Amino acid sequence: MSIADNIHRINAELAGTAARLCVVTKTHPVELLEEAYAAGARCFGENRPQEMAAKQPQLPADVEWHLIGQLQTNKVKLLAPFVHTIQSIDSLKLLKEIDKHAAANNRVINGLLQFHIAQEETKSGLSLPEAEEILASEDYRQLRSVRLTGVMGVATFTDNEARLRQEFQQLRGYFEHLKTAYFATEPGFCDISMGMSGDYRLAVAEGSTLVRVGSAIFGSRG
Ligand SMILES: *Cc1c(COP(=O)(O)O)cnc(C)c1O
């Protein structure tokens, strides 16, 4: 199956659900991103700031660039002129840095709060109390150029369906709670980014609005 076939097949699966596709393009050369673009993909996810900044000028301007990997504060400046959404927000410090550089570029940058939902200790992300501490803080309330649009999580790498469902339900529960408690008047807080090549169907069944799919489109990264 070609890249275009894979994108068309996944988009057909997502049609009629609440979810849309973010094509994870990390490690792949620009020619393959162009193929994905020609097949209609407009949301591209990269996990390394430098790699994303190098590719961005080579693709059309209507690509929505999403950062899905950990972001150090000293790399925010590199992305601020163009990034659409930073899916990996895990601290108030990072939110403040994004706000500062977005303002300097006269832009508003979207952000998702990344939660730790996996069994593995290594996967990063906030706990619910940590997120609530950020949202309740006066510092957060001052921010004008970063806009939180939802939550993101990476599930355990497993084929245990019950486990995966439970983790996706947990993230969805966090989303519902935060929406009610902090974003009740903000319709823009609407995204639950969950699901990857191996588990996106389950994630969609559990309420994902944004799936991040790489290897099911491009093949394994080797
Ligand atoms: C690499 C990556 C993906 C895509 O993984 P695939 O299994 O190739 O679909 C999704 N989300 C994050 C955070 C990633 O780092």
JSON list of C-alpha atoms and ligand atoms in Angstrom, two decimals:
[
{"chain": "A", "resi": 1, "resn": "MET", "atom": "CA", "xyz": [0.00, 0.00, 0.00]},
{"chain": "A", "resi": 2, "resn": "SER", "atom": "CA", "xyz": [1.23, 3.48, -0.85]},
{"chain": "A", "resi": 3, "resn": "ILE", "atom": "CA", "xyz": [1.35, 6.43, 1.53]},
{"chain": "A", "resi": 4, "resn": "ALA", "atom": "CA", "xyz": [-1.70, 7.88, -0.24]},
{"chain": "A", "resi": 5, "resn": "ASP", "atom": "CA", "xyz": [-3.61, 4.60, 0.06]},
{"chain": "A", "resi": 6, "resn": "ASN", "atom": "CA", "xyz": [-2.85, 4.42, 3.77]},
{"chain": "A", "resi": 7, "resn": "ILE", "atom": "CA", "xyz": [-3.96, 7.99, 4.40]},
{"chain": "A", "resi": 8, "resn": "HIS", "atom": "CA", "xyz": [-7.15, 7.51, 2.41]},
{"chain": "A", "resi": 9, "resn": "ARG", "atom": "CA", "xyz": [-7.92, 4.28, 4.26]},
{"chain": "A", "resi": 10, "resn": "ILE", "atom": "CA", "xyz": [-7.40, 5.83, 7.70]},
{"chain": "A", "resi": 11, "resn": "ASN", "atom": "CA", "xyz": [-9.39, 8.95, 6.79]},
{"chain": "A", "resi": 12, "resn": "ALA", "atom": "CA", "xyz": [-12.21, 6.68, 5.59]},
{"chain": "A", "resi": 13, "resn": "GLU", "atom": "CA", "xyz": [-12.11, 4.84, 8.93]},
{"chain": "A", "resi": 14, "resn": "LEU", "atom": "CA", "xyz": [-12.25, 8.14, 10.82]},
{"chain": "A", "resi": 15, "resn": "ALA", "atom": "CA", "xyz": [-15.11, 9.56, 8.77]},
{"chain": "A", "resi": 16, "resn": "GLY", "atom": "CA", "xyz": [-18.21, 9.68, 10.93]},
{"chain": "A", "resi": 17, "resn": "THR", "atom": "CA", "xyz": [-16.20, 9.60, 14.16]},
{"chain": "A", "resi": 18, "resn": "ALA", "atom": "CA", "xyz": [-15.08, 12.60, 16.24]},
{"chain": "A", "resi": 19, "resn": "ALA", "atom": "CA", "xyz": [-11.43, 12.02, 15.30]},
{"chain": "A", "resi": 20, "resn": "ARG", "atom": "CA", "xyz": [-9.12, 13.53, 12.71]},
{"chain": "A", "resi": 21, "resn": "LEU", "atom": "CA", "xyz": [-5.69, 12.41, 11.59]},
{"chain": "A", "resi": 22, "resn": "CYS", "atom": "CA", "xyz": [-2.34, 13.88, 12.52]},
{"chain": "A", "resi": 23, "resn": "VAL", "atom": "CA", "xyz": [0.28, 12.25, 10.28]},
{"chain": "A", "resi": 24, "resn": "VAL", "atom": "CA", "xyz": [3.46, 11.59, 12.27]},
{"chain": "A", "resi": 25, "resn": "THR", "atom": "CA", "xyz": [6.30, 12.43, 9.90]},
{"chain": "A", "resi": 26, "resn": "LYS", "atom": "CA", "xyz": [9.29, 12.24, 12.26]},
{"chain": "A", "resi": 27, "resn": "THR", "atom": "CA", "xyz": [12.48, 10.81, 10.74]},
{"chain": "A", "resi": 28, "resn": "HIS", "atom": "CA", "xyz": [11.00, 10.81, 7.22]},
{"chain": "A", "resi": 29, "resn": "PRO", "atom": "CA", "xyz": [12.42, 12.93, 4.39]},
{"chain": "A", "resi": 30, "resn": "VAL", "atom": "CA", "xyz": [10.53, 15.88, 2.93]},
{"chain": "A", "resi": 31, "resn": "GLU", "atom": "CA", "xyz": [9.66, 13.94, -0.25]},
{"chain": "A", "resi": 32, "resn": "LEU", "atom": "CA", "xyz": [7.49, 11.59, 1.81]},
{"chain": "A", "resi": 33, "resn": "LEU", "atom": "CA", "xyz": [5.82, 14.51, 3.56]},
{"chain": "A", "resi": 34, "resn": "GLU", "atom": "CA", "xyz": [5.04, 15.92, 0.10]},
{"chain": "A", "resi": 35, "resn": "GLU", "atom": "CA", "xyz": [3.44, 12.62, -0.81]},
{"chain": "A", "resi": 36, "resn": "ALA", "atom": "CA", "xyz": [1.31, 12.75, 2.32]},
{"chain": "A", "resi": 37, "resn": "TYR", "atom": "CA", "xyz": [0.39, 16.37, 1.54]},
{"chain": "A", "resi": 38, "resn": "ALA", "atom": "CA", "xyz": [-0.64, 15.42, -2.00]},
{"chain": "A", "resi": 39, "resn": "ALA", "atom": "CA", "xyz": [-2.90, 12.74, -0.48]},
{"chain": "A", "resi": 40, "resn": "GLY", "atom": "CA", "xyz": [-4.68, 15.47, 1.49]},
{"chain": "A", "resi": 41, "resn": "ALA", "atom": "CA", "xyz": [-2.85, 15.39, 4.84]},
{"chain": "A", "resi": 42, "resn": "ARG", "atom": "CA", "xyz": [-2.57, 18.81, 6.46]},
{"chain": "A", "resi": 43, "resn": "CYS", "atom": "CA", "xyz": [-1.72, 18.00, 10.08]},
{"chain": "A", "resi": 44, "resn": "PHE", "atom": "CA", "xyz": [1.88, 16.85, 10.52]},
{"chain": "A", "resi": 45, "resn": "GLY", "atom": "CA", "xyz": [3.41, 15.74, 13.83]},
{"chain": "A", "resi": 46, "resn": "GLU", "atom": "CA", "xyz": [7.13, 15.87, 14.54]},
{"chain": "A", "resi": 47, "resn": "ASN", "atom": "CA", "xyz": [8.91, 15.09, 17.78]},
{"chain": "A", "resi": 48, "resn": "ARG", "atom": "CA", "xyz": [12.14, 17.05, 17.35]},
{"chain": "A", "resi": 49, "resn": "PRO", "atom": "CA", "xyz": [12.07, 20.86, 17.18]},
{"chain": "A", "resi": 50, "resn": "GLN", "atom": "CA", "xyz": [15.12, 21.18, 14.90]},
{"chain": "A", "resi": 51, "resn": "GLU", "atom": "CA", "xyz": [13.82, 18.59, 12.47]},
{"chain": "A", "resi": 52, "resn": "MET", "atom": "CA", "xyz": [10.43, 20.28, 12.31]},
{"chain": "A", "resi": 53, "resn": "ALA", "atom": "CA", "xyz": [11.99, 23.73, 11.82]},
{"chain": "A", "resi": 54, "resn": "ALA", "atom": "CA", "xyz": [14.12, 22.39, 8.96]},
{"chain": "A", "resi": 55, "resn": "LYS", "atom": "CA", "xyz": [11.18, 20.76, 7.16]},
{"chain": "A", "resi": 56, "resn": "GLN", "atom": "CA", "xyz": [8.60, 23.52, 7.64]},
{"chain": "A", "resi": 57, "resn": "PRO", "atom": "CA", "xyz": [9.87, 25.97, 4.97]},
{"chain": "A", "resi": 58, "resn": "GLN", "atom": "CA", "xyz": [9.93, 23.16, 2.41]},
{"chain": "A", "resi": 59, "resn": "LEU", "atom": "CA", "xyz": [6.20, 22.37, 2.71]},
{"chain": "A", "resi": 60, "resn": "PRO", "atom": "CA", "xyz": [3.19, 24.52, 1.75]},
{"chain": "A", "resi": 61, "resn": "ALA", "atom": "CA", "xyz": [2.11, 27.17, 4.23]},
{"chain": "A", "resi": 62, "resn": "ASP", "atom": "CA", "xyz": [-1.23, 25.55, 5.07]},
{"chain": "A", "resi": 63, "resn": "VAL", "atom": "CA", "xyz": [0.36, 22.62, 6.91]},
{"chain": "A", "resi": 64, "resn": "GLU", "atom": "CA", "xyz": [-0.59, 22.50, 10.61]},
{"chain": "A", "resi": 65, "resn": "TRP", "atom": "CA", "xyz": [2.63, 21.63, 12.42]},
{"chain": "A", "resi": 66, "resn": "HIS", "atom": "CA", "xyz": [2.17, 19.80, 15.72]},
{"chain": "A", "resi": 67, "resn": "LEU", "atom": "CA", "xyz": [5.03, 19.15, 18.08]},
{"chain": "A", "resi": 68, "resn": "ILE", "atom": "CA", "xyz": [4.44, 15.79, 19.78]},
{"chain": "A", "resi": 69, "resn": "GLY", "atom": "CA", "xyz": [7.78, 15.27, 21.55]},
{"chain": "A", "resi": 70, "resn": "GLN", "atom": "CA", "xyz": [9.31, 16.74, 24.65]},
{"chain": "A", "resi": 71, "resn": "LEU", "atom": "CA", "xyz": [10.16, 20.42, 24.28]},
{"chain": "A", "resi": 72, "resn": "GLN", "atom": "CA", "xyz": [12.94, 22.17, 26.14]},
{"chain": "A", "resi": 73, "resn": "THR", "atom": "CA", "xyz": [12.29, 25.84, 26.84]},
{"chain": "A", "resi": 74, "resn": "ASN", "atom": "CA", "xyz": [15.37, 26.92, 24.87]},
{"chain": "A", "resi": 75, "resn": "LYS", "atom": "CA", "xyz": [13.87, 25.40, 21.68]},
{"chain": "A", "resi": 76, "resn": "VAL", "atom": "CA", "xyz": [10.54, 27.24, 21.82]},
{"chain": "A", "resi": 77, "resn": "LYS", "atom": "CA", "xyz": [11.94, 30.22, 19.94]},
{"chain": "A", "resi": 78, "resn": "LEU", "atom": "CA", "xyz": [12.74, 28.02, 16.94]},
{"chain": "A", "resi": 79, "resn": "LEU", "atom": "CA", "xyz": [9.12, 26.93, 16.58]},
{"chain": "A", "resi": 80, "resn": "ALA", "atom": "CA", "xyz": [7.23, 30.04, 17.64]},
{"chain": "A", "resi": 81, "resn": "PRO", "atom": "CA", "xyz": [7.06, 31.65, 14.15]},
{"chain": "A", "resi": 82, "resn": "PHE", "atom": "CA", "xyz": [5.05, 28.79, 12.66]},
{"chain": "A", "resi": 83, "resn": "VAL", "atom": "CA", "xyz": [4.04, 25.96, 15.03]},
{"chain": "A", "resi": 84, "resn": "HIS", "atom": "CA", "xyz": [0.27, 25.39, 15.19]},
{"chain": "A", "resi": 85, "resn": "THR", "atom": "CA", "xyz": [-0.01, 23.20, 18.29]},
{"chain": "A", "resi": 86, "resn": "ILE", "atom": "CA", "xyz": [2.42, 22.01, 20.93]},
{"chain": "A", "resi": 87, "resn": "GLN", "atom": "CA", "xyz": [0.93, 18.74, 22.15]},
{"chain": "A", "resi": 88, "resn": "SER", "atom": "CA", "xyz": [3.55, 18.06, 24.80]},
{"chain": "A", "resi": 89, "resn": "ILE", "atom": "CA", "xyz": [3.03, 20.75, 27.43]},
{"chain": "A", "resi": 90, "resn": "ASP", "atom": "CA", "xyz": [4.10, 19.43, 30.80]},
{"chain": "A", "resi": 91, "resn": "SER", "atom": "CA", "xyz": [4.93, 22.50, 32.90]},
{"chain": "A", "resi": 92, "resn": "LEU", "atom": "CA", "xyz": [3.95, 26.06, 33.70]},
{"chain": "A", "resi": 93, "resn": "LYS", "atom": "CA", "xyz": [7.47, 27.11, 32.82]},
{"chain": "A", "resi": 94, "resn": "LEU", "atom": "CA", "xyz": [7.00, 25.78, 29.28]},
{"chain": "A", "resi": 95, "resn": "LEU", "atom": "CA", "xyz": [3.60, 27.46, 28.95]},
{"chain": "A", "resi": 96, "resn": "LYS", "atom": "CA", "xyz": [5.11, 30.80, 29.96]},
{"chain": "A", "resi": 97, "resn": "GLU", "atom": "CA", "xyz": [7.94, 30.42, 27.47]},
{"chain": "A", "resi": 98, "resn": "ILE", "atom": "CA", "xyz": [5.53, 29.55, 24.65]},
{"chain": "A", "resi": 99, "resn": "ASP", "atom": "CA", "xyz": [3.39, 32.55, 25.58]},
{"chain": "A", "resi": 100, "resn": "LYS", "atom": "CA", "xyz": [6.39, 34.88, 25.49]},
{"chain": "A", "resi": 101, "resn": "HIS", "atom": "CA", "xyz": [7.61, 33.76, 22.07]},
{"chain": "A", "resi": 102, "resn": "ALA", "atom": "CA", "xyz": [4.12, 33.57, 20.57]},
{"chain": "A", "resi": 103, "resn": "ALA", "atom": "CA", "xyz": [3.53, 37.18, 21.66]},
{"chain": "A", "resi": 104, "resn": "ALA", "atom": "CA", "xyz": [6.87, 38.25, 20.16]},
{"chain": "A", "resi": 105, "resn": "ASN", "atom": "CA", "xyz": [5.66, 36.79, 16.85]},
{"chain": "A", "resi": 106, "resn": "ASN", "atom": "CA", "xyz": [2.18, 38.32, 17.16]},
{"chain": "A", "resi": 107, "resn": "ARG", "atom": "CA", "xyz": [0.69, 34.85, 17.18]},
{"chain": "A", "resi": 108, "resn": "VAL", "atom": "CA", "xyz": [-1.39, 32.60, 19.37]},
{"chain": "A", "resi": 109, "resn": "ILE", "atom": "CA", "xyz": [-0.05, 29.06, 19.71]},
{"chain": "A", "resi": 110, "resn": "ASN", "atom": "CA", "xyz": [-2.31, 26.17, 20.67]},
{"chain": "A", "resi": 111, "resn": "GLY", "atom": "CA", "xyz": [-1.25, 23.74, 23.33]},
{"chain": "A", "resi": 112, "resn": "LEU", "atom": "CA", "xyz": [-2.34, 20.40, 24.76]},
{"chain": "A", "resi": 113, "resn": "LEU", "atom": "CA", "xyz": [-1.56, 19.34, 28.31]},
{"chain": "A", "resi": 114, "resn": "GLN", "atom": "CA", "xyz": [0.30, 16.04, 28.15]},
{"chain": "A", "resi": 115, "resn": "PHE", "atom": "CA", "xyz": [-0.72, 13.50, 30.79]},
{"chain": "A", "resi": 116, "resn": "HIS", "atom": "CA", "xyz": [1.11, 10.46, 32.03]},
{"chain": "A", "resi": 117, "resn": "ILE", "atom": "CA", "xyz": [-1.30, 7.58, 31.44]},
{"chain": "A", "resi": 118, "resn": "ALA", "atom": "CA", "xyz": [1.04, 4.67, 30.65]},
{"chain": "A", "resi": 119, "resn": "GLN", "atom": "CA", "xyz": [2.29, 2.01, 33.00]},
{"chain": "A", "resi": 120, "resn": "GLU", "atom": "CA", "xyz": [5.88, 2.71, 31.95]},
{"chain": "A", "resi": 121, "resn": "GLU", "atom": "CA", "xyz": [7.71, 5.13, 34.22]},
{"chain": "A", "resi": 122, "resn": "THR", "atom": "CA", "xyz": [9.68, 6.49, 31.28]},
{"chain": "A", "resi": 123, "resn": "LYS", "atom": "CA", "xyz": [6.73, 8.09, 29.50]},
{"chain": "A", "resi": 124, "resn": "SER", "atom": "CA", "xyz": [6.43, 11.73, 30.41]},
{"chain": "A", "resi": 125, "resn": "GLY", "atom": "CA", "xyz": [3.47, 13.86, 31.30]},
{"chain": "A", "resi": 126, "resn": "LEU", "atom": "CA", "xyz": [1.54, 15.51, 34.08]},
{"chain": "A", "resi": 127, "resn": "SER", "atom": "CA", "xyz": [-0.63, 14.01, 36.78]},
{"chain": "A", "resi": 128, "resn": "LEU", "atom": "CA", "xyz": [-4.11, 15.47, 37.24]},
{"chain": "A", "resi": 129, "resn": "PRO", "atom": "CA", "xyz": [-3.14, 17.37, 40.44]},
{"chain": "A", "resi": 130, "resn": "GLU", "atom": "CA", "xyz": [-0.10, 18.85, 38.68]},
{"chain": "A", "resi": 131, "resn": "ALA", "atom": "CA", "xyz": [-2.26, 20.05, 35.80]},
{"chain": "A", "resi": 132, "resn": "GLU", "atom": "CA", "xyz": [-4.81, 21.56, 38.18]},
{"chain": "A", "resi": 133, "resn": "GLU", "atom": "CA", "xyz": [-2.09, 23.38, 40.04]},
{"chain": "A", "resi": 134, "resn": "ILE", "atom": "CA", "xyz": [-1.02, 25.00, 36.78]},
{"chain": "A", "resi": 135, "resn": "LEU", "atom": "CA", "xyz": [-4.57, 25.91, 35.71]},
{"chain": "A", "resi": 136, "resn": "ALA", "atom": "CA", "xyz": [-5.42, 27.41, 39.10]},
{"chain": "A", "resi": 137, "resn": "SER", "atom": "CA", "xyz": [-2.30, 29.58, 39.21]},
{"chain": "A", "resi": 138, "resn": "GLU", "atom": "CA", "xyz": [-2.29, 33.32, 38.74]},
{"chain": "A", "resi": 139, "resn": "ASP", "atom": "CA", "xyz": [0.68, 32.97, 36.35]},
{"chain": "A", "resi": 140, "resn": "TYR", "atom": "CA", "xyz": [-1.36, 30.79, 34.04]},
{"chain": "A", "resi": 141, "resn": "ARG", "atom": "CA", "xyz": [-4.28, 33.22, 34.06]},
{"chain": "A", "resi": 142, "resn": "GLN", "atom": "CA", "xyz": [-1.99, 35.99, 32.81]},
{"chain": "A", "resi": 143, "resn": "LEU", "atom": "CA", "xyz": [-1.10, 34.14, 29.61]},
{"chain": "A", "resi": 144, "resn": "ARG", "atom": "CA", "xyz": [-2.66, 35.57, 26.45]},
{"chain": "A", "resi": 145, "resn": "SER", "atom": "CA", "xyz": [-0.71, 34.10, 23.53]},
{"chain": "A", "resi": 146, "resn": "VAL", "atom": "CA", "xyz": [-0.87, 30.42, 24.32]},
{"chain": "A", "resi": 147, "resn": "ARG", "atom": "CA", "xyz": [-4.29, 28.79, 24.21]},
{"chain": "A", "resi": 148, "resn": "LEU", "atom": "CA", "xyz": [-4.96, 25.37, 25.71]},
{"chain": "A", "resi": 149, "resn": "THR", "atom": "CA", "xyz": [-7.11, 23.31, 23.37]},
{"chain": "A", "resi": 150, "resn": "GLY", "atom": "CA", "xyz": [-7.15, 19.97, 25.15]},
{"chain": "A", "resi": 151, "resn": "VAL", "atom": "CA", "xyz": [-5.14, 17.02, 26.41]},
{"chain": "A", "resi": 152, "resn": "MET", "atom": "CA", "xyz": [-2.71, 14.45, 25.02]},
{"chain": "A", "resi": 153, "resn": "GLY", "atom": "CA", "xyz": [-1.42, 11.10, 26.19]},
{"chain": "A", "resi": 154, "resn": "VAL", "atom": "CA", "xyz": [0.71, 8.17, 25.10]},
{"chain": "A", "resi": 155, "resn": "ALA", "atom": "CA", "xyz": [-0.61, 4.78, 26.19]},
{"chain": "A", "resi": 156, "resn": "THR", "atom": "CA", "xyz": [1.46, 1.82, 27.31]},
{"chain": "A", "resi": 157, "resn": "PHE", "atom": "CA", "xyz": [3.15, -0.07, 24.47]},
{"chain": "A", "resi": 158, "resn": "THR", "atom": "CA", "xyz": [1.07, -3.22, 24.73]},
{"chain": "A", "resi": 159, "resn": "ASP", "atom": "CA", "xyz": [-1.51, -5.24, 22.83]},
{"chain": "A", "resi": 160, "resn": "ASN", "atom": "CA", "xyz": [-3.53, -5.73, 26.02]},
{"chain": "A", "resi": 161, "resn": "GLU", "atom": "CA", "xyz": [-6.83, -4.18, 24.90]},
{"chain": "A", "resi": 162, "resn": "ALA", "atom": "CA", "xyz": [-8.31, -3.88, 28.37]},
{"chain": "A", "resi": 163, "resn": "ARG", "atom": "CA", "xyz": [-5.24, -2.01, 29.57]},
{"chain": "A", "resi": 164, "resn": "LEU", "atom": "CA", "xyz": [-5.30, 0.34, 26.57]},
{"chain": "A", "resi": 165, "resn": "ARG", "atom": "CA", "xyz": [-9.00, 1.05, 26.97]},
{"chain": "A", "resi": 166, "resn": "GLN", "atom": "CA", "xyz": [-8.50, 1.82, 30.62]},
{"chain": "A", "resi": 167, "resn": "GLU", "atom": "CA", "xyz": [-5.71, 4.31, 29.85]},
{"chain": "A", "resi": 168, "resn": "PHE", "atom": "CA", "xyz": [-7.73, 6.01, 27.12]},
{"chain": "A", "resi": 169, "resn": "GLN", "atom": "CA", "xyz": [-10.72, 6.23, 29.48]},
{"chain": "A", "resi": 170, "resn": "GLN", "atom": "CA", "xyz": [-8.47, 7.76, 32.11]},
{"chain": "A", "resi": 171, "resn": "LEU", "atom": "CA", "xyz": [-7.32, 10.49, 29.72]},
{"chain": "A", "resi": 172, "resn": "ARG", "atom": "CA", "xyz": [-10.85, 11.16, 28.59]},
{"chain": "A", "resi": 173, "resn": "GLY", "atom": "CA", "xyz": [-11.89, 11.45, 32.23]},
{"chain": "A", "resi": 174, "resn": "TYR", "atom": "CA", "xyz": [-9.16, 14.03, 32.84]},
{"chain": "A", "resi": 175, "resn": "PHE", "atom": "CA", "xyz": [-10.37, 15.97, 29.80]},
{"chain": "A", "resi": 176, "resn": "GLU", "atom": "CA", "xyz": [-13.99, 15.97, 30.96]},
{"chain": "A", "resi": 177, "resn": "HIS", "atom": "CA", "xyz": [-13.01, 17.05, 34.44]},
{"chain": "A", "resi": 178, "resn": "LEU", "atom": "CA", "xyz": [-10.79, 19.92, 33.26]},
{"chain": "A", "resi": 179, "resn": "LYS", "atom": "CA", "xyz": [-13.37, 21.05, 30.74]},
{"chain": "A", "resi": 180, "resn": "THR", "atom": "CA", "xyz": [-16.01, 21.34, 33.44]},
{"chain": "A", "resi": 181, "resn": "ALA", "atom": "CA", "xyz": [-13.77, 22.83, 36.10]},
{"chain": "A", "resi": 182, "resn": "TYR", "atom": "CA", "xyz": [-11.64, 25.28, 34.07]},
{"chain": "A", "resi": 183, "resn": "PHE", "atom": "CA", "xyz": [-12.87, 25.61, 30.47]},
{"chain": "A", "resi": 184, "resn": "ALA", "atom": "CA", "xyz": [-16.66, 25.53, 30.78]},
{"chain": "A", "resi": 185, "resn": "THR", "atom": "CA", "xyz": [-16.98, 28.73, 28.76]},
{"chain": "A", "resi": 186, "resn": "GLU", "atom": "CA", "xyz": [-14.28, 27.90, 26.22]},
{"chain": "A", "resi": 187, "resn": "PRO", "atom": "CA", "xyz": [-15.48, 25.77, 23.29]},
{"chain": "A", "resi": 188, "resn": "GLY", "atom": "CA", "xyz": [-11.89, 25.78, 21.98]},
{"chain": "A", "resi": 189, "resn": "PHE", "atom": "CA", "xyz": [-10.90, 23.31, 24.70]},
{"chain": "A", "resi": 190, "resn": "CYS", "atom": "CA", "xyz": [-12.04, 20.33, 22.69]},
{"chain": "A", "resi": 191, "resn": "ASP", "atom": "CA", "xyz": [-9.21, 17.95, 21.79]},
{"chain": "A", "resi": 192, "resn": "ILE", "atom": "CA", "xyz": [-8.25, 14.57, 23.19]},
{"chain": "A", "resi": 193, "resn": "SER", "atom": "CA", "xyz": [-5.10, 13.51, 21.35]},
{"chain": "A", "resi": 194, "resn": "MET", "atom": "CA", "xyz": [-4.71, 9.77, 21.82]},
{"chain": "A", "resi": 195, "resn": "GLY", "atom": "CA", "xyz": [-4.07, 6.75, 19.64]},
{"chain": "A", "resi": 196, "resn": "MET", "atom": "CA", "xyz": [-1.12, 5.73, 17.47]},
{"chain": "A", "resi": 197, "resn": "SER", "atom": "CA", "xyz": [-0.60, 3.15, 14.69]},
{"chain": "A", "resi": 198, "resn": "GLY", "atom": "CA", "xyz": [-1.14, 0.16, 16.96]},
{"chain": "A", "resi": 199, "resn": "ASP", "atom": "CA", "xyz": [-4.06, 1.43, 18.99]},
{"chain": "A", "resi": 200, "resn": "TYR", "atom": "CA", "xyz": [-5.85, 4.27, 17.21]},
{"chain": "A", "resi": 201, "resn": "ARG", "atom": "CA", "xyz": [-9.05, 2.27, 16.61]},
{"chain": "A", "resi": 202, "resn": "LEU", "atom": "CA", "xyz": [-9.44, 1.64, 20.33]},
{"chain": "A", "resi": 203, "resn": "ALA", "atom": "CA", "xyz": [-8.59, 5.28, 21.07]},
{"chain": "A", "resi": 204, "resn": "VAL", "atom": "CA", "xyz": [-11.28, 6.49, 18.68]},
{"chain": "A", "resi": 205, "resn": "ALA", "atom": "CA", "xyz": [-13.80, 4.13, 20.29]},
{"chain": "A", "resi": 206, "resn": "GLU", "atom": "CA", "xyz": [-12.87, 5.73, 23.64]},
{"chain": "A", "resi": 207, "resn": "GLY", "atom": "CA", "xyz": [-13.38, 9.29, 22.41]},
{"chain": "A", "resi": 208, "resn": "SER", "atom": "CA", "xyz": [-10.16, 10.41, 20.73]},
{"chain": "A", "resi": 209, "resn": "THR", "atom": "CA", "xyz": [-10.50, 13.53, 18.58]},
{"chain": "A", "resi": 210, "resn": "LEU", "atom": "CA", "xyz": [-6.97, 13.43, 17.19]},
{"chain": "A", "resi": 211, "resn": "VAL", "atom": "CA", "xyz": [-4.97, 10.31, 16.35]},
{"chain": "A", "resi": 212, "resn": "ARG", "atom": "CA", "xyz": [-1.22, 10.48, 15.78]},
{"chain": "A", "resi": 213, "resn": "VAL", "atom": "CA", "xyz": [-0.29, 7.89, 13.19]},
{"chain": "A", "resi": 214, "resn": "GLY", "atom": "CA", "xyz": [3.17, 7.30, 11.69]},
{"chain": "A", "resi": 215, "resn": "SER", "atom": "CA", "xyz": [4.22, 3.74, 10.92]},
{"chain": "A", "resi": 216, "resn": "ALA", "atom": "CA", "xyz": [0.78, 2.62, 9.70]},
{"chain": "A", "resi": 217, "resn": "ILE", "atom": "CA", "xyz": [1.21, 5.22, 6.95]},
{"chain": "A", "resi": 218, "resn": "PHE", "atom": "CA", "xyz": [4.94, 5.23, 6.16]},
{"chain": "A", "resi": 219, "resn": "GLY", "atom": "CA", "xyz": [5.99, 1.76, 7.33]},
{"chain": "A", "resi": 220, "resn": "SER", "atom": "CA", "xyz": [8.35, 1.19, 10.23]},
{"chain": "A", "resi": 221, "resn": "ARG", "atom": "CA", "xyz": [10.99, 3.82, 10.96]},
{"chain": "A", "resi": 222, "resn": "GLY", "atom": "CA", "xyz": [13.68, 1.12, 11.05]},
{"chain": "B", "resi": 1, "resn": "LIG", "atom": "C1", "xyz": [6.18, 8.47, 17.12]},
{"chain": "B", "resi": 1, "resn": "LIG", "atom": "C2", "xyz": [4.96, 8.92, 17.83]},
{"chain": "B", "resi": 1, "resn": "LIG", "atom": "C3", "xyz": [3.67, 8.61, 17.36]},
{"chain": "B", "resi": 1, "resn": "LIG", "atom": "C4", "xyz": [3.42, 7.74, 16.14]},
{"chain": "B", "resi": 1, "resn": "LIG", "atom": "O1", "xyz": [3.78, 6.42, 16.38]},
{"chain": "B", "resi": 1, "resn": "LIG", "atom": "P1", "xyz": [3.42, 5.25, 15.34]},
{"chain": "B", "resi": 1, "resn": "LIG", "atom": "O2", "xyz": [3.40, 4.04, 16.18]},
{"chain": "B", "resi": 1, "resn": "LIG", "atom": "O3", "xyz": [4.51, 5.25, 14.33]},
{"chain": "B", "resi": 1, "resn": "LIG", "atom": "O4", "xyz": [2.11, 5.58, 14.74]},
{"chain": "B", "resi": 1, "resn": "LIG", "atom": "C5", "xyz": [2.59, 9.11, 18.06]},
{"chain": "B", "resi": 1, "resn": "LIG", "atom": "N1", "xyz": [2.74, 9.86, 19.16]},
{"chain": "B", "resi": 1, "resn": "LIG", "atom": "C6", "xyz": [3.95, 10.18, 19.65]},
{"chain": "B", "resi": 1, "resn": "LIG", "atom": "C7", "xyz": [4.04, 11.02, 20.87]},
{"chain": "B", "resi": 1, "resn": "LIG", "atom": "C8", "xyz": [5.11, 9.71, 19.00]},
{"chain": "B", "resi": 1, "resn": "LIG", "atom": "O5", "xyz": [6.31, 10.03, 19.51]}
]
